[in-house]
CSV table of C-alpha atoms and ligand atoms in Angstrom, one decimal:
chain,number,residue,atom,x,y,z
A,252,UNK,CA,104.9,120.1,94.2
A,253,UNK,CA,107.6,117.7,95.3
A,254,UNK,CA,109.7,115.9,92.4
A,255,UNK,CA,107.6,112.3,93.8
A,256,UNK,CA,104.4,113.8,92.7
A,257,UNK,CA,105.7,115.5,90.1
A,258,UNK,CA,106.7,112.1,88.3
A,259,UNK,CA,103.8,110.2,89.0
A,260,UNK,CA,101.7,113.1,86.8
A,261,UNK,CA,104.5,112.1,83.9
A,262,UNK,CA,102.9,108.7,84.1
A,263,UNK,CA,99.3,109.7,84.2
A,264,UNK,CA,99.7,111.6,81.5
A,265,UNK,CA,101.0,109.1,79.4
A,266,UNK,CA,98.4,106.3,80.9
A,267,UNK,CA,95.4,108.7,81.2
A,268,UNK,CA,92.6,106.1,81.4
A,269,UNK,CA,93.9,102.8,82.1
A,270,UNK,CA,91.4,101.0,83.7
A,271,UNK,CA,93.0,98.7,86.9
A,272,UNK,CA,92.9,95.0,86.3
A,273,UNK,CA,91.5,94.2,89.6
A,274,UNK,CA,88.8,97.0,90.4
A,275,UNK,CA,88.3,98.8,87.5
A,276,UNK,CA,89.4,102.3,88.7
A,277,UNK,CA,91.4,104.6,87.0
A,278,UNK,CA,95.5,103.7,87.5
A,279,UNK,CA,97.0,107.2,87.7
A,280,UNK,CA,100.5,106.3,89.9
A,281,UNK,CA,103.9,104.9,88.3
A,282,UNK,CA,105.4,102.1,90.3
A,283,UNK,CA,108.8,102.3,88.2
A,284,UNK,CA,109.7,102.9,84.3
A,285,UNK,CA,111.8,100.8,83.0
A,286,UNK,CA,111.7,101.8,79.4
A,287,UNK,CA,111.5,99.8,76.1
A,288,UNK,CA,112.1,96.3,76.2
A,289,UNK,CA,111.4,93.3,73.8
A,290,UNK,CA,109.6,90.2,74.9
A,291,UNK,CA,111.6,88.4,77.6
A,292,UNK,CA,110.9,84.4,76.2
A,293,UNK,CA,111.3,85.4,72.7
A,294,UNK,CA,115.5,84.0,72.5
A,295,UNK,CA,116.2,84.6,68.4
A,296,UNK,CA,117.3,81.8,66.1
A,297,UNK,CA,120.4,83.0,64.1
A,298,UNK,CA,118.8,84.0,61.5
A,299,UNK,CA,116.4,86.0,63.2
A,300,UNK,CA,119.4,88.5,64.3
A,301,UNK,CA,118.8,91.2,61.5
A,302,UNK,CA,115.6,91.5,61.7
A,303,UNK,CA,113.6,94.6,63.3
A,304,UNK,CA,112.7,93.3,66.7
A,305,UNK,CA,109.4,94.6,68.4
A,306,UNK,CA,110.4,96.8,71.8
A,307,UNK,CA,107.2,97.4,74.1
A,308,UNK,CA,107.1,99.8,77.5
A,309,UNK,CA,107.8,98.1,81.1
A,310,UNK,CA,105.8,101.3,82.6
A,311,UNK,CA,104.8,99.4,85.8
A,312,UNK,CA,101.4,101.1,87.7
A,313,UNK,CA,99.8,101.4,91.3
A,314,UNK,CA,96.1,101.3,91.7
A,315,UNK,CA,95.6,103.6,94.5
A,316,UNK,CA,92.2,101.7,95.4
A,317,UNK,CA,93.3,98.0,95.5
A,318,UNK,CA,97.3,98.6,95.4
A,319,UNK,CA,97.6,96.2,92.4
A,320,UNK,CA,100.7,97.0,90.8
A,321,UNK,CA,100.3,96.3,87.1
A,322,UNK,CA,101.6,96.6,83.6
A,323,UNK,CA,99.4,97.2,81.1
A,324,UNK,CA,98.5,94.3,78.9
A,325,UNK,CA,100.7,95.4,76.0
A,326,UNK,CA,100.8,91.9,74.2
A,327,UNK,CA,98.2,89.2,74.2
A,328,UNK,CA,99.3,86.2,76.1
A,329,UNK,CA,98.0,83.8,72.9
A,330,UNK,CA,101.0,85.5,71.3
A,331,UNK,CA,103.6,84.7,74.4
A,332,UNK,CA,102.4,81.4,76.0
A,333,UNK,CA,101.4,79.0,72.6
A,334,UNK,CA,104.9,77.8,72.2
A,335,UNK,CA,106.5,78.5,75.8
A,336,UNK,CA,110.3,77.9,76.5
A,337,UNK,CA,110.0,77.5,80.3
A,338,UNK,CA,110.3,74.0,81.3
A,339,UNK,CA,110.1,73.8,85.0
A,340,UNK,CA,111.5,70.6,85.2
A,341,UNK,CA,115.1,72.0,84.3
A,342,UNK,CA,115.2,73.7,88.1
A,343,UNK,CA,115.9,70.3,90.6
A,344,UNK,CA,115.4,72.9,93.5
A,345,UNK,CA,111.9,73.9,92.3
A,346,UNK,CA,110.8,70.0,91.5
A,347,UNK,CA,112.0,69.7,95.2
A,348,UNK,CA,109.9,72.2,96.5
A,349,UNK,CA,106.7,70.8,94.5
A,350,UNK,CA,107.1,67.4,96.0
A,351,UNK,CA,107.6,68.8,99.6
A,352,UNK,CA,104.3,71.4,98.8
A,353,UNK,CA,102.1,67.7,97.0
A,354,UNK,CA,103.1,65.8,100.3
A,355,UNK,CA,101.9,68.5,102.7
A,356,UNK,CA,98.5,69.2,101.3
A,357,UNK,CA,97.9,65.7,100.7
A,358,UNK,CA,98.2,65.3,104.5
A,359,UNK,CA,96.8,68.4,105.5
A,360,UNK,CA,93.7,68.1,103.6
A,361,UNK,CA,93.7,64.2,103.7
A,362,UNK,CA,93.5,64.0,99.7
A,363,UNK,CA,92.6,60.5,98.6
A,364,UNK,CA,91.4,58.3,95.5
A,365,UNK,CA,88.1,60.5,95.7
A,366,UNK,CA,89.9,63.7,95.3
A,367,UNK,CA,90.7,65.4,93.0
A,368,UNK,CA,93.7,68.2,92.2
A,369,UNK,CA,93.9,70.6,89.9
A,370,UNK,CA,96.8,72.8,88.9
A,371,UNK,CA,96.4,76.3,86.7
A,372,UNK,CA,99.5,76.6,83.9
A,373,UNK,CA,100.8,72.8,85.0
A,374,UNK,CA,103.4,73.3,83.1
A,375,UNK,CA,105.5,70.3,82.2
A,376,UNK,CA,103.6,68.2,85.5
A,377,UNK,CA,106.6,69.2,87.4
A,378,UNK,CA,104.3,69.5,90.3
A,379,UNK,CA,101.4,67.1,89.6
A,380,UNK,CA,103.4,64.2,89.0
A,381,UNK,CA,104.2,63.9,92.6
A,382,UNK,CA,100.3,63.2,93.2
A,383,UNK,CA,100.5,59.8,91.5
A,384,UNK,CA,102.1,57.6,93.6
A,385,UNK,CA,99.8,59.0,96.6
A,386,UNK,CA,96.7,57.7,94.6
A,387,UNK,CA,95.3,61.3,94.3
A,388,UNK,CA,93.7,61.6,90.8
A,389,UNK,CA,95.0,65.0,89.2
A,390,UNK,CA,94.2,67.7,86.3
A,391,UNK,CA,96.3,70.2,84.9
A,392,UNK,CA,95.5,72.8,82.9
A,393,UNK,CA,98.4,74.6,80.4
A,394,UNK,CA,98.0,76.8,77.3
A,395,UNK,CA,101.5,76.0,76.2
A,396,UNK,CA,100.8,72.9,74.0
A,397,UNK,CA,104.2,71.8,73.5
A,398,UNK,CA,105.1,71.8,77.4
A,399,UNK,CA,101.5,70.4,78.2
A,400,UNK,CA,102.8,67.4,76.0
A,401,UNK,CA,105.8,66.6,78.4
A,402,UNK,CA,103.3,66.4,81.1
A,403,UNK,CA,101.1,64.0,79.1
A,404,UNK,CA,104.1,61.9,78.7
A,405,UNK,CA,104.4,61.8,82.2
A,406,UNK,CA,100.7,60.3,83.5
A,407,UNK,CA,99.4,63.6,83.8
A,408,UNK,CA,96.4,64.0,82.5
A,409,UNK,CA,96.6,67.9,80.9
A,410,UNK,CA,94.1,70.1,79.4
A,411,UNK,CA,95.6,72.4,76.6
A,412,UNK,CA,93.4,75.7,77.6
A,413,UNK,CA,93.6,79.2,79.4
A,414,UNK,CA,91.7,79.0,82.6
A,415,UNK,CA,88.8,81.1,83.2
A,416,UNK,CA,84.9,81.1,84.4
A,417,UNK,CA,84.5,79.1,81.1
A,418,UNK,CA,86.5,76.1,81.1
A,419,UNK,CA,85.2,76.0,84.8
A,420,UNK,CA,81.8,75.7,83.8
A,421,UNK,CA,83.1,72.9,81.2
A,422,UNK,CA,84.6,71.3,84.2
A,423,UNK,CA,82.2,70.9,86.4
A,424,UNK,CA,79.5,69.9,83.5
A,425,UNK,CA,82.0,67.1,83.2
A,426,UNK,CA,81.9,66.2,87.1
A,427,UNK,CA,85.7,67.4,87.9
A,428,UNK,CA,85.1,69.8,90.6
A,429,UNK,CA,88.4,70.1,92.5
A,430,UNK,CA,89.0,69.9,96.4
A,431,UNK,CA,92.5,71.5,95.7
A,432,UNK,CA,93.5,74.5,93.1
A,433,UNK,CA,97.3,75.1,92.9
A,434,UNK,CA,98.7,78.4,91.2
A,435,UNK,CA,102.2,78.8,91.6
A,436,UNK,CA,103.0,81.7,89.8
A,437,UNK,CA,100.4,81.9,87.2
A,438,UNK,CA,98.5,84.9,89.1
A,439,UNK,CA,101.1,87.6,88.0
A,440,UNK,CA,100.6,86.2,84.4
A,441,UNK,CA,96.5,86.5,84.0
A,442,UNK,CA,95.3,89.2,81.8
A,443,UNK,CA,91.8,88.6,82.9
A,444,UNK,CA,92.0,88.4,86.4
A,445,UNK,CA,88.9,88.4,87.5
A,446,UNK,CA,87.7,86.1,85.1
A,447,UNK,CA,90.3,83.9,86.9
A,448,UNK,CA,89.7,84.4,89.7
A,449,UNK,CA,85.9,83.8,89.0
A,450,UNK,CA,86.3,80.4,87.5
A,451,UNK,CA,88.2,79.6,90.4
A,452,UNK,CA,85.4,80.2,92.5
A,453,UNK,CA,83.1,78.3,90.4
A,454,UNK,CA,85.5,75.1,90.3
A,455,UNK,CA,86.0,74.7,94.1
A,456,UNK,CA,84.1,72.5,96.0
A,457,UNK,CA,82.4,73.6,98.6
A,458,UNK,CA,84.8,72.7,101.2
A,459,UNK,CA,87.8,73.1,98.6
A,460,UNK,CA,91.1,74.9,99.1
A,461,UNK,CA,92.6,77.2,96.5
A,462,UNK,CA,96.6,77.7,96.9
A,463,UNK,CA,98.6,80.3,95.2
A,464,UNK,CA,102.1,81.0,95.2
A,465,UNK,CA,103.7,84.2,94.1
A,466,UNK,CA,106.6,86.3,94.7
A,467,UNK,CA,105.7,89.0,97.6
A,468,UNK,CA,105.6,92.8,96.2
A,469,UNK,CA,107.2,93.5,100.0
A,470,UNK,CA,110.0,91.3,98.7
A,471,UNK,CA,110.1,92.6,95.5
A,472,UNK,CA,110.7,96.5,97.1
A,473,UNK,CA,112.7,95.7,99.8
A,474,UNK,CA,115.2,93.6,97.7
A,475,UNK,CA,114.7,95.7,94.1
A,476,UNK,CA,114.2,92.5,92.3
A,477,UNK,CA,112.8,95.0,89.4
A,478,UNK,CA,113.6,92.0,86.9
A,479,UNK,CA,111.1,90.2,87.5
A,480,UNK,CA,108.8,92.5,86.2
A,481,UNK,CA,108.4,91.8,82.5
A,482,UNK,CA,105.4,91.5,80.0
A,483,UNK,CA,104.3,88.6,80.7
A,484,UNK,CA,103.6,89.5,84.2
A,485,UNK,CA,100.8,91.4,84.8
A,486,UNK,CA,100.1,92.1,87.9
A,487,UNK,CA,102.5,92.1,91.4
A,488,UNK,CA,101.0,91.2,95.2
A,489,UNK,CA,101.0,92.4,98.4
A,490,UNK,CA,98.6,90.5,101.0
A,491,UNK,CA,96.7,93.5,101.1
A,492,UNK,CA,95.7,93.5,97.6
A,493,UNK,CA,94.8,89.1,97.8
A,494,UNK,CA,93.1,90.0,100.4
A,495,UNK,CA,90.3,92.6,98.5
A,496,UNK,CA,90.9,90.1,95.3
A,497,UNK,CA,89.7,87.2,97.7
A,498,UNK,CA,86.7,89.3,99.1
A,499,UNK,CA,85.7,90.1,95.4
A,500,UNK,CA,85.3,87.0,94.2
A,501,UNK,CA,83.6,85.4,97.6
A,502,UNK,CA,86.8,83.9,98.7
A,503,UNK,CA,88.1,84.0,102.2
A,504,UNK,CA,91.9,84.6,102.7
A,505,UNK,CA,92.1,82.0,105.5
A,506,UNK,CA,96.1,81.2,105.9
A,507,UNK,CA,98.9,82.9,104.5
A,508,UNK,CA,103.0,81.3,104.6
A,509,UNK,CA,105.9,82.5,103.5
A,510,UNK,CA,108.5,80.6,101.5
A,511,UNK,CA,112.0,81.7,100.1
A,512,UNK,CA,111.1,80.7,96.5
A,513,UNK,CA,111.9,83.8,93.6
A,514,UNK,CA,113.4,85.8,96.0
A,515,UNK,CA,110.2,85.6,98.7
A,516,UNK,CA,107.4,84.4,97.8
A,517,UNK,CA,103.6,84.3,99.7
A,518,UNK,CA,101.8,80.8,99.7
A,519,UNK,CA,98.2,82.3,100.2
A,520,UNK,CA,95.3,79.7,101.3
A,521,UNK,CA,91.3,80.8,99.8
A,522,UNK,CA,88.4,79.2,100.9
A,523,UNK,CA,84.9,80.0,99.7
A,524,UNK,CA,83.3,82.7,101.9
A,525,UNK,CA,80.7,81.0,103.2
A,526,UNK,CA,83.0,78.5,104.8
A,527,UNK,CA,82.8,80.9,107.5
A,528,UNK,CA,86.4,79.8,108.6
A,529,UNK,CA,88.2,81.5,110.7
A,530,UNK,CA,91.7,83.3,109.0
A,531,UNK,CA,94.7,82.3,111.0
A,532,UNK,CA,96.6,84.7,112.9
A,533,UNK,CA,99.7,84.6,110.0
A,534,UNK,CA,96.8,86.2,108.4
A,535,UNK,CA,96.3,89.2,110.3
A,536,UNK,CA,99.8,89.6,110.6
A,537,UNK,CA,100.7,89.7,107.1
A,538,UNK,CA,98.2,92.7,106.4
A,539,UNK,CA,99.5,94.7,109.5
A,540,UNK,CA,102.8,94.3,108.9
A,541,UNK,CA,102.5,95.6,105.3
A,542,UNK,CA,100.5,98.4,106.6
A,543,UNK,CA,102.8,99.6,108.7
A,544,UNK,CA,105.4,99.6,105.9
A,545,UNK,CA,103.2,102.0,104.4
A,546,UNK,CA,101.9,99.8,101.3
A,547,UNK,CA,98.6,101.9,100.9
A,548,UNK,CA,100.8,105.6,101.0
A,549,UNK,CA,101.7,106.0,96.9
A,550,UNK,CA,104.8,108.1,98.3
A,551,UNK,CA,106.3,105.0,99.6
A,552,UNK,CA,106.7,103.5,96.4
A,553,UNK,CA,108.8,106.5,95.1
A,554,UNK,CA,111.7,104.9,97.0
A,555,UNK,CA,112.1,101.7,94.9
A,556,UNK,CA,112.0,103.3,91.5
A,557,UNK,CA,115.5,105.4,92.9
A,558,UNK,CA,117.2,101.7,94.0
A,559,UNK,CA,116.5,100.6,91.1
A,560,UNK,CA,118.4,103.1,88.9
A,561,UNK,CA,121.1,102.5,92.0
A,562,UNK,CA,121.7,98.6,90.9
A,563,UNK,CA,121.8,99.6,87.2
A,564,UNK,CA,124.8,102.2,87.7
A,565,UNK,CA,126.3,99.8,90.2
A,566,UNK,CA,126.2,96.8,87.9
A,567,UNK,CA,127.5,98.8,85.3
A,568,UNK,CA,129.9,100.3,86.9
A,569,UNK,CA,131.5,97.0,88.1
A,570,UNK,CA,131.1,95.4,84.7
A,571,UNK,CA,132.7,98.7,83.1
A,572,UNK,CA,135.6,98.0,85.8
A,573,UNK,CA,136.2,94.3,85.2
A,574,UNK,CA,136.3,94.8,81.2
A,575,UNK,CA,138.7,97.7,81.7
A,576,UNK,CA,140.9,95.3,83.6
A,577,UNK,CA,140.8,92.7,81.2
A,578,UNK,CA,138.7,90.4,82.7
A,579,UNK,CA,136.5,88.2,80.7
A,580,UNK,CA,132.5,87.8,81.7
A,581,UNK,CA,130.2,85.4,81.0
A,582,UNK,CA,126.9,84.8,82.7
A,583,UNK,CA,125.1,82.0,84.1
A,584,UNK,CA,121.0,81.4,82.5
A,585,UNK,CA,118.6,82.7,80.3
A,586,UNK,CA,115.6,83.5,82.7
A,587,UNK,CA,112.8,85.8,81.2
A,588,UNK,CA,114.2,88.3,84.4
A,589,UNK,CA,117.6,88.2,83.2
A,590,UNK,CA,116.7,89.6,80.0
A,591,UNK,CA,114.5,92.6,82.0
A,592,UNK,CA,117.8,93.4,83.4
A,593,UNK,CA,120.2,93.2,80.7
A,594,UNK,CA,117.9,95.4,78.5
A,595,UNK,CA,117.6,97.9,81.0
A,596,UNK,CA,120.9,98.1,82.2
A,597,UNK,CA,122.0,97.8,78.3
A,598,UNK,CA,124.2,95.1,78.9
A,599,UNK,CA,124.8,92.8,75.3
A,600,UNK,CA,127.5,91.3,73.9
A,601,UNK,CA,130.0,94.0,74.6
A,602,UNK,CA,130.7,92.6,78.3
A,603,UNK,CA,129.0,89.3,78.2
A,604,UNK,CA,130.8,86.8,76.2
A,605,UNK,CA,127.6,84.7,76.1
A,606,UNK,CA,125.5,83.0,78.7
A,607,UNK,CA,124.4,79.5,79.4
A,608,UNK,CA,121.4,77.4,80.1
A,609,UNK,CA,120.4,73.9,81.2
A,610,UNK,CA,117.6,74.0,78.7
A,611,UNK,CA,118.2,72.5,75.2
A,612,UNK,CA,115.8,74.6,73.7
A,613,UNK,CA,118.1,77.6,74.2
A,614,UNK,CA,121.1,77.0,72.9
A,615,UNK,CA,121.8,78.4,69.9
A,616,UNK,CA,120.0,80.8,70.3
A,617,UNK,CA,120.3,84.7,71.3
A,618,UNK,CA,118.9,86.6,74.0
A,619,UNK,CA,116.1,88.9,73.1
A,620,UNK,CA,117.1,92.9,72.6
A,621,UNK,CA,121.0,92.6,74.0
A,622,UNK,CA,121.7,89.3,71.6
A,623,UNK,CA,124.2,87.4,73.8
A,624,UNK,CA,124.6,83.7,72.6
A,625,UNK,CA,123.3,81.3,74.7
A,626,UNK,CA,125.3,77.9,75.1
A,627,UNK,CA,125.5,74.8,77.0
A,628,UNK,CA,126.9,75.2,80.6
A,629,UNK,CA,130.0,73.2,79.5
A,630,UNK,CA,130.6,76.3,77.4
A,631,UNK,CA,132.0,77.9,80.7
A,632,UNK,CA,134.7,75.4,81.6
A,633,UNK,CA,135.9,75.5,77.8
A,634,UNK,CA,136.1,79.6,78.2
A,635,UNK,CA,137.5,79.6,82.0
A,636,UNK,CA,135.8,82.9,82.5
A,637,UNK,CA,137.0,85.5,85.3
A,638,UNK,CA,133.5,86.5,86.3
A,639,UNK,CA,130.1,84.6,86.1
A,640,UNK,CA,127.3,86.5,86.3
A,641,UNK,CA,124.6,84.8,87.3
A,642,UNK,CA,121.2,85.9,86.3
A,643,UNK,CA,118.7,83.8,87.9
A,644,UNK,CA,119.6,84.9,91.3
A,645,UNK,CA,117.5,83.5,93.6
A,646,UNK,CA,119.1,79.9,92.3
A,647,UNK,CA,122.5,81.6,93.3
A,648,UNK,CA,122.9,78.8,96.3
A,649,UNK,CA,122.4,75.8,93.6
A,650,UNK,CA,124.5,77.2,90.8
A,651,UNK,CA,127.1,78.1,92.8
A,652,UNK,CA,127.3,74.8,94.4
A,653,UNK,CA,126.6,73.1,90.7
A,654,UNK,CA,129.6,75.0,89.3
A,655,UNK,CA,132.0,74.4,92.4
A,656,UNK,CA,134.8,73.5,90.5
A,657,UNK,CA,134.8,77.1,88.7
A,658,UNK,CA,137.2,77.8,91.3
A,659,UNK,CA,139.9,75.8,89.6
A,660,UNK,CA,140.8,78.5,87.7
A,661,UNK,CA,139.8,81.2,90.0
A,662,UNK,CA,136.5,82.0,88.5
A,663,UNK,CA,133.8,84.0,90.6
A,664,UNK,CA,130.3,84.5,90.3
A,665,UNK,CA,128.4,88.3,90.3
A,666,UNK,CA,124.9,88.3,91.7
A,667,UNK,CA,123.4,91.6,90.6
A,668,UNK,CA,120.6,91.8,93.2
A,669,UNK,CA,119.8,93.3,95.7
A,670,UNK,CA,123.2,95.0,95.2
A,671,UNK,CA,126.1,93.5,93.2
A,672,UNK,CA,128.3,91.1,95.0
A,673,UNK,CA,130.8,88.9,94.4
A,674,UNK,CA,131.0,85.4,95.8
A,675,UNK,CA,134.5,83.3,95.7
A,676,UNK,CA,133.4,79.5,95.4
A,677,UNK,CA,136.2,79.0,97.2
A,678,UNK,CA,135.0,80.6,100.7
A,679,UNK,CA,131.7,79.8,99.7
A,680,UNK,CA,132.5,75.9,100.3
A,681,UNK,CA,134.7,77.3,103.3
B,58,ZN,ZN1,92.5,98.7,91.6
């Protein structure tokens, strides 16, 4: 028995049972361990700093059947997503990309004052407010009450739910079928997701488009972006697994794009089965190009639970270096995947100084598990750190322009993925 197979028995043992999220077989196959980690959104108040904090497994799973990769649902989402602290407003690059995405499909599916659009987890209406000046009526739907607010503040009208066949039945009682669903990373975060996917079906009209957005599990391997697996993500894509999600729900995948949001992401077109229309060839080229990289062979996926171990020593090692010399760190955000990776790698207080963030709500407080203090971003031109380690890397090209003038004092930044590099502002601008 080689040492692949050998491990993959560890985590059947432990998982014996776990039905998968998609096609109800049994999961048997770790995708990659990452240990004990808290809750990436929970950030602690002060006085919240000696208290026992709950830890819970990122054991991440293959279906051998479907090839959903999957964490098991270890806390409810009604316990992560009342009171959430993600505002997407605070990212100008991803506001960007929502008015570029409203403005194509309002052309491409000639939207008007009869439509009508309807985006799962709408957040703060970073996306739907750019519908409103086009004259396309909108709906979103958020759990998160107090971001749901913002959007209400904003003209757009919000419902305060979880999305399922239930409040699409509620929907369409109350006339608001919808010629356009938009998920843009809400898949990876749906316990249920067949239910879902279901109401999805039930809310489309009959010549309706469903869009999704969501990072690319090719991506995800290829790169090692392993923090971006945390609790609240569920589940992790490949087109091949969309695809048999699609079919199982009598939706059609009939286009497929790929965009360089999170680190590569898959915008994935579903029309209702019985459209009868015919896929595109990006379709067909998607699904062969991930068969040939072997994504329904469980001994490919051994490979990326080794890199991953790879960028922890690495990162270690050059933050072990850097201290040893002297250097102060800091690092740059508080995104839920930063704190994947500064749990696993175990990096706290002891090499980060503390981190910054954009968003209000966050400073003050503490990173969840490794407890660095989150400030304002001013908090970095006060400290005139050596190193900044920026944790939300796939915004490395917008930081790093942002925080240009670093290089006054000869700062640099880290970004920890795919491998740790360092970039000089300096030749950056060069
Ligand atoms: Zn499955």
């Amino acid at each position: 028995m080689s040492l692949k197979e050998d491990r993959s028995l560890a985590g059947a043992v432990r998982h014996a049972g776990m039905p998968c999220r998609l096609c109800n077989a049994p999961v048997r196959h770790t995708f990659v361990d990452l240990g004990m980690s808290p809750l990436c959104e929970s950030f602690l108040a002060r006085g919240e700093l000696d208290q026992m904090e709950p830890y819970y497994p990122l054991h991440v799973m293959i279906c051998e059947h479907c090839l959903l990769v999957q964490l098991k649902e270890y806390v409810k989402p009604d316990h992560i997503f009342t009171e959430y602290a993600y505002f997407s407003s605070y990212s100008t690059s991803w506001v960007a990309h929502a008015k570029s995405y409203v403005e194509m499909i309002v052309a491409r599916r000639q939207l008007g004052a009869d439509s009508l659009a309807v985006e799962l987890a709408s957040n703060d209406g970073y996306l739907l407010q750019h519908f409103l000046p086009l004259g396309v009526p909108v709906l979103g739907v958020e759990p998160a009450a107090n971001v749901a607010k913002v959007a209400t503040g904003k003209g757009v009208t919000t419902r305060v739910a979880f999305f399922g066949r239930q409040l699409a039945r509620e929907l369409i009682a109350e006339g608001k079928a919808a010629d356009v669903i938009i998920g843009n990373n809400v898949l990876a975060q749906v316990p249920d997701l067949n239910d879902f996917v279901g109401g999805m079906k039930i809310l489309l009209k009959p010549d309706g488009i469903v869009t999704l957005e969501f990072p690319h599990l090719v991506c995800l391997m290829d790169e090692c972006q392993f923090d971006t697996i945390y609790h609240e993500h569920f589940s992790y894509f490949s087109g091949l697994t969309i695809d048999e999600m699609a079919r199982r729900h009598g939706l059609a995948l009939v286009d497929v794009e790929r965009l360089s949001t999170h680190g590569g992401s898959l915008r994935v077109y579903l029309a209702h089965a019985e459209s009868g229309q015919t896929p595109s060839p990006a379709v067909g080229a998607l699904l062969a190009q991930e068969e040939r990289l072997g994504l329904r062979d469980m001994g490919t996926y051994g490979g990326f639970a080794e890199a991953v171990k790879r960028t922890k020593r690495d990162l270690l090692a050059f933050l072990i270096e850097a201290k040893r010399a002297g250097k102060k760190v800091c690092a740059y955000g508080a995104p839920g995947k930063g704190n994947t990776l500064l749990n696993y790698c175990g990096i706290g207080a002891d090499f980060l100084d503390f981190t910054v963030d954009r968003n209000p709500y966050k400073h003050g407080r503490f990173t969840p598990g490794m407890h660095v203090p989150i400030l304002p971003v001013e908090a970095i031109d006060a400290a005139r750190p050596d190193f900044i380690l920026i944790l939300p890397w796939n915004l490395k090209r917008e930081i790093t322009a942002q925080m240009a003038h670093v290089a006054s004092w000869g700062a640099k930044f880290v970004v920890p993925i795919p491998t740790v590099s360092v970039i000089d502002p300096k030749e950056a601008r060069a």
